[in-house]
Amino acid sequence: MRVISVFASGSGSNLQSIIDHIEAGTLPAKIAFVLSNNSAAGALNRARRHNIPAVHFSAKTHPDPEQYAADLLSLHRDAGVEVVALAGYMKHLPPSFIASYQGRILNIHPALLPQFGGKGMFGIHVHEAVIAAKAKESGATVHLVTDHYDEGPVLLQEKVAVLQADTPETLAKRVLAVEHRIYPKALKEFLSALKDGYAR
Ligand code: GRF
C-alpha cells in the first residue's frame, strides 16, 4: 500500500474525492496526513471526519523558513510518505522539499496546461482568463511539480468545452467535476508505476 500526504488550503473537494476512492477500494493508497497552511481549511475537517491526521503548518506555526522546511521533511519521512498530492494548496513549497520529493509531488490545475498556468493563475482567475481569451475548451490537468510551478510534466488531462453562456463560475463547476474524476485516476496510475523507496 502506497503512503501519500495531501496538501490543501481550501474546502478540499479534491481531497474528498481521493478519500472516497480510497474508501471504495478503487485507489490503493493510505493518506498519512492532510496538511494545510490554513487552520480553518475545510480540508482539515474532512480529514478529521475520516480519522486522518490533520496537520496545520504555516508561518504562524513555523516562523523560521528553515525550520519550516526541516520539519516538513521530517514529518514526511517519519510517516513514510512516498508521494505528495497537492489539492488546492495555495502556498509555495520549500525548494529543498521539492528536491527531496523530486518527481513524487503531484498537483491538479483547473485548465489545460501549459495554457492558463503560472503566476496569478489560481482559483476563479483561471476560468476568468479562459473566458476572456474566448477559448473554445478548457479542462483539468494533473502534473508533476517542479521548481517552476505549473510547468512540470503532464500526467493526465481531460478537456471541458467552454459554452457560450459560461461564466467563470459555471465553467469552474464543470471543470471541478472533471478534477474529481481525474485526480484519483492519475494518482492510481502514478502509484502503481512507482518504483520502490521514497524520498532521498
Ligand atoms: C481546484 O480547482 C484545484 O484545481 C485548484 O484549487 C481548487 C481546489 O478545490 N488548484 P478544492 O479545495 O479541492 O475543492
Short mmCIF file of C-alpha atoms and ligand atoms in Angstrom, two decimals:
data_model
loop_
_atom_site.label_atom_id
_atom_site.label_comp_id
_atom_site.label_asym_id
_atom_site.label_seq_id
_atom_site.Cartn_x
_atom_site.Cartn_y
_atom_site.Cartn_z
CA MET A 1 0.00 0.00 0.00
CA ARG A 2 1.47 3.34 -1.06
CA VAL A 3 1.57 6.10 1.54
CA ILE A 4 0.69 9.63 0.45
CA SER A 5 0.16 13.03 2.02
CA VAL A 6 -2.39 15.52 0.71
CA PHE A 7 -1.90 19.30 0.92
CA ALA A 8 -4.95 21.56 0.70
CA SER A 9 -5.72 25.17 1.59
CA GLY A 10 -9.45 25.34 0.90
CA SER A 11 -12.62 23.33 1.01
CA GLY A 12 -10.88 20.15 -0.04
CA SER A 13 -13.36 18.71 -2.51
CA ASN A 14 -10.48 17.11 -4.42
CA LEU A 15 -9.23 15.66 -1.15
CA GLN A 16 -12.73 14.28 -0.59
CA SER A 17 -12.69 12.61 -3.96
CA ILE A 18 -9.33 10.97 -3.15
CA ILE A 19 -10.66 9.79 0.24
CA ASP A 20 -13.84 8.44 -1.38
CA HIS A 21 -11.85 6.43 -3.93
CA ILE A 22 -9.57 5.03 -1.21
CA GLU A 23 -12.56 4.05 0.94
CA ALA A 24 -14.31 2.48 -2.07
CA GLY A 25 -11.20 0.40 -2.78
CA THR A 26 -10.62 1.95 -6.21
CA LEU A 27 -7.42 3.78 -5.17
CA PRO A 28 -4.99 1.57 -3.26
CA ALA A 29 -3.28 4.14 -1.04
CA LYS A 30 -3.16 5.37 2.52
CA ILE A 31 -3.25 9.07 3.42
CA ALA A 32 -0.71 9.50 6.24
CA PHE A 33 -1.98 13.03 6.96
CA VAL A 34 -3.61 16.05 5.39
CA LEU A 35 -1.60 19.23 5.69
CA SER A 36 -2.88 22.79 5.37
CA ASN A 37 -1.38 26.23 5.71
CA ASN A 38 -4.87 27.37 6.72
CA SER A 39 -6.01 26.20 10.16
CA ALA A 40 -9.64 26.87 9.17
CA ALA A 41 -9.49 24.91 5.92
CA GLY A 42 -12.50 22.71 5.26
CA ALA A 43 -9.98 20.13 4.07
CA LEU A 44 -8.72 19.65 7.65
CA ASN A 45 -12.25 18.97 8.85
CA ARG A 46 -12.82 16.50 6.05
CA ALA A 47 -9.62 14.70 7.14
CA ARG A 48 -10.74 14.58 10.78
CA ARG A 49 -14.13 13.20 9.77
CA HIS A 50 -12.33 10.28 8.13
CA ASN A 51 -9.89 9.76 11.01
CA ILE A 52 -6.96 11.05 9.01
CA PRO A 53 -4.44 13.16 10.97
CA ALA A 54 -4.91 16.86 10.15
CA VAL A 55 -1.80 19.00 10.33
CA HIS A 56 -1.55 22.80 10.30
CA PHE A 57 1.80 24.12 9.10
CA SER A 58 2.22 27.80 8.33
CA ALA A 59 4.31 30.89 9.04
CA LYS A 60 2.33 31.06 12.31
CA THR A 61 3.36 27.61 13.47
CA HIS A 62 6.78 27.91 11.80
CA PRO A 63 8.07 31.49 11.66
CA ASP A 64 11.57 30.37 10.65
CA PRO A 65 11.57 29.20 6.97
CA GLU A 66 14.48 26.82 7.52
CA GLN A 67 12.82 25.18 10.48
CA TYR A 68 9.63 25.00 8.44
CA ALA A 69 11.39 23.17 5.61
CA ALA A 70 13.19 20.82 8.02
CA ASP A 71 10.02 19.98 9.97
CA LEU A 72 8.02 19.47 6.79
CA LEU A 73 10.54 16.93 5.56
CA SER A 74 10.85 15.09 8.88
CA LEU A 75 7.07 14.92 9.18
CA HIS A 76 7.02 13.16 5.80
CA ARG A 77 9.94 10.87 6.49
CA ASP A 78 8.62 9.82 9.91
CA ALA A 79 5.29 8.89 8.31
CA GLY A 80 6.95 7.08 5.40
CA VAL A 81 5.25 9.28 2.81
CA GLU A 82 6.15 8.24 -0.72
CA VAL A 83 4.09 10.65 -2.78
CA VAL A 84 2.67 14.13 -2.09
CA ALA A 85 -0.63 15.21 -3.67
CA LEU A 86 -1.32 18.94 -3.81
CA ALA A 87 -5.05 19.55 -3.98
CA GLY A 88 -5.75 23.27 -3.99
CA TYR A 89 -2.67 24.11 -1.94
CA MET A 90 -2.03 27.85 -2.16
CA LYS A 91 1.42 28.12 -0.65
CA HIS A 92 4.75 27.52 -2.36
CA LEU A 93 6.74 24.55 -1.14
CA PRO A 94 10.33 24.99 0.06
CA PRO A 95 12.74 24.21 -2.84
CA SER A 96 14.58 21.75 -0.58
CA PHE A 97 11.33 19.83 -0.06
CA ILE A 98 10.63 19.74 -3.80
CA ALA A 99 14.18 18.45 -4.32
CA SER A 100 13.72 15.72 -1.69
CA TYR A 101 10.48 14.56 -3.28
CA GLN A 102 11.57 15.23 -6.84
CA GLY A 103 9.22 13.54 -9.31
CA ARG A 104 6.90 12.48 -6.48
CA ILE A 105 4.77 15.60 -5.99
CA LEU A 106 1.54 15.83 -7.99
CA ASN A 107 -0.71 18.81 -8.47
CA ILE A 108 -4.08 19.44 -10.07
CA HIS A 109 -4.71 22.58 -12.09
CA PRO A 110 -8.13 23.71 -13.38
CA ALA A 111 -7.10 24.35 -17.01
CA LEU A 112 -5.30 22.69 -19.90
CA LEU A 113 -1.66 23.35 -19.03
CA PRO A 114 0.59 24.79 -20.39
CA GLN A 115 -2.19 27.25 -21.15
CA PHE A 116 -3.58 29.36 -18.31
CA GLY A 117 -0.95 28.40 -15.76
CA GLY A 118 1.71 30.27 -13.83
CA LYS A 119 1.63 33.40 -11.73
CA GLY A 120 -1.80 34.64 -10.73
CA MET A 121 -3.48 31.63 -12.34
CA PHE A 122 -5.35 30.10 -9.44
CA GLY A 123 -8.96 29.61 -8.44
CA ILE A 124 -11.56 31.64 -10.29
CA HIS A 125 -8.85 33.74 -12.03
CA VAL A 126 -8.06 30.76 -14.25
CA HIS A 127 -11.63 30.49 -15.51
CA GLU A 128 -11.91 34.28 -15.91
CA ALA A 129 -8.81 34.21 -18.12
CA VAL A 130 -10.13 31.28 -20.18
CA ILE A 131 -13.40 33.09 -20.86
CA ALA A 132 -11.68 36.44 -21.54
CA ALA A 133 -9.47 34.68 -24.11
CA LYS A 134 -12.60 33.25 -25.77
CA ALA A 135 -11.05 29.78 -25.58
CA LYS A 136 -13.28 27.05 -27.02
CA GLU A 137 -12.12 24.49 -24.50
CA SER A 138 -10.66 24.28 -21.05
CA GLY A 139 -10.20 21.33 -18.73
CA ALA A 140 -8.16 19.93 -15.88
CA THR A 141 -4.55 18.81 -15.68
CA VAL A 142 -2.72 16.56 -13.24
CA HIS A 143 1.01 17.20 -13.44
CA LEU A 144 4.25 16.72 -11.59
CA VAL A 145 5.51 19.66 -9.55
CA THR A 146 8.91 21.12 -10.28
CA ASP A 147 10.52 24.34 -9.05
CA HIS A 148 8.66 26.10 -11.86
CA TYR A 149 5.03 25.94 -10.88
CA ASP A 150 2.57 24.60 -13.43
CA GLU A 151 5.42 23.61 -15.75
CA GLY A 152 6.14 20.03 -14.69
CA PRO A 153 5.33 17.06 -16.93
CA VAL A 154 1.64 16.43 -17.53
CA LEU A 155 0.34 13.09 -16.23
CA LEU A 156 -3.32 13.32 -17.21
CA GLN A 157 -5.57 15.87 -18.84
CA GLU A 158 -9.26 15.99 -19.68
CA LYS A 159 -10.99 18.61 -21.78
CA VAL A 160 -14.15 20.54 -20.96
CA ALA A 161 -15.97 22.53 -23.64
CA VAL A 162 -16.41 26.23 -22.91
CA LEU A 163 -20.04 27.14 -23.60
CA GLN A 164 -21.16 30.49 -24.97
CA ALA A 165 -23.24 31.16 -21.86
CA ASP A 166 -20.48 30.19 -19.42
CA THR A 167 -19.49 32.47 -16.58
CA PRO A 168 -16.25 31.78 -14.69
CA GLU A 169 -18.38 30.16 -12.00
CA THR A 170 -20.33 27.79 -14.27
CA LEU A 171 -17.14 26.77 -16.05
CA ALA A 172 -15.36 26.25 -12.71
CA LYS A 173 -18.12 23.90 -11.62
CA ARG A 174 -17.83 21.65 -14.68
CA VAL A 175 -14.03 21.67 -14.52
CA LEU A 176 -14.14 20.76 -10.81
CA ALA A 177 -16.31 17.73 -11.57
CA VAL A 178 -13.63 16.58 -14.02
CA GLU A 179 -10.90 17.22 -11.44
CA HIS A 180 -12.69 14.93 -9.00
CA ARG A 181 -12.63 12.18 -11.59
CA ILE A 182 -9.11 12.51 -12.98
CA TYR A 183 -7.09 13.16 -9.80
CA PRO A 184 -7.77 9.76 -8.19
CA LYS A 185 -7.26 8.12 -11.59
CA ALA A 186 -3.90 9.84 -12.18
CA LEU A 187 -2.81 9.02 -8.63
CA LYS A 188 -3.72 5.39 -9.07
CA GLU A 189 -1.72 5.11 -12.28
CA PHE A 190 1.20 7.04 -10.81
CA LEU A 191 1.34 4.97 -7.61
CA SER A 192 1.15 1.66 -9.42
CA ALA A 193 4.06 2.68 -11.68
CA LEU A 194 6.16 3.93 -8.76
CA LYS A 195 9.48 2.26 -8.14
CA ASP A 196 10.25 1.19 -4.58
CA GLY A 197 11.71 3.51 -1.98
CA TYR A 198 10.83 7.07 -1.17
CA ALA A 199 12.34 10.49 -0.62
CA ARG A 200 16.08 10.95 -0.61
C1 GRF B 1 -9.27 23.17 -7.61
O1 GRF B 1 -9.89 23.83 -8.67
C2 GRF B 1 -7.84 22.89 -7.96
O2 GRF B 1 -7.63 22.62 -9.31
C3 GRF B 1 -7.18 24.18 -7.62
O3 GRF B 1 -7.82 24.60 -6.44
C4 GRF B 1 -9.14 24.08 -6.39
C5 GRF B 1 -9.28 23.33 -5.10
O4 GRF B 1 -10.59 22.98 -4.83
N1 GRF B 1 -5.76 24.03 -7.58
P1 GRF B 1 -10.92 22.01 -3.62
O5 GRF B 1 -10.34 22.63 -2.35
O6 GRF B 1 -10.30 20.68 -3.91
O7 GRF B 1 -12.41 21.95 -3.57
#
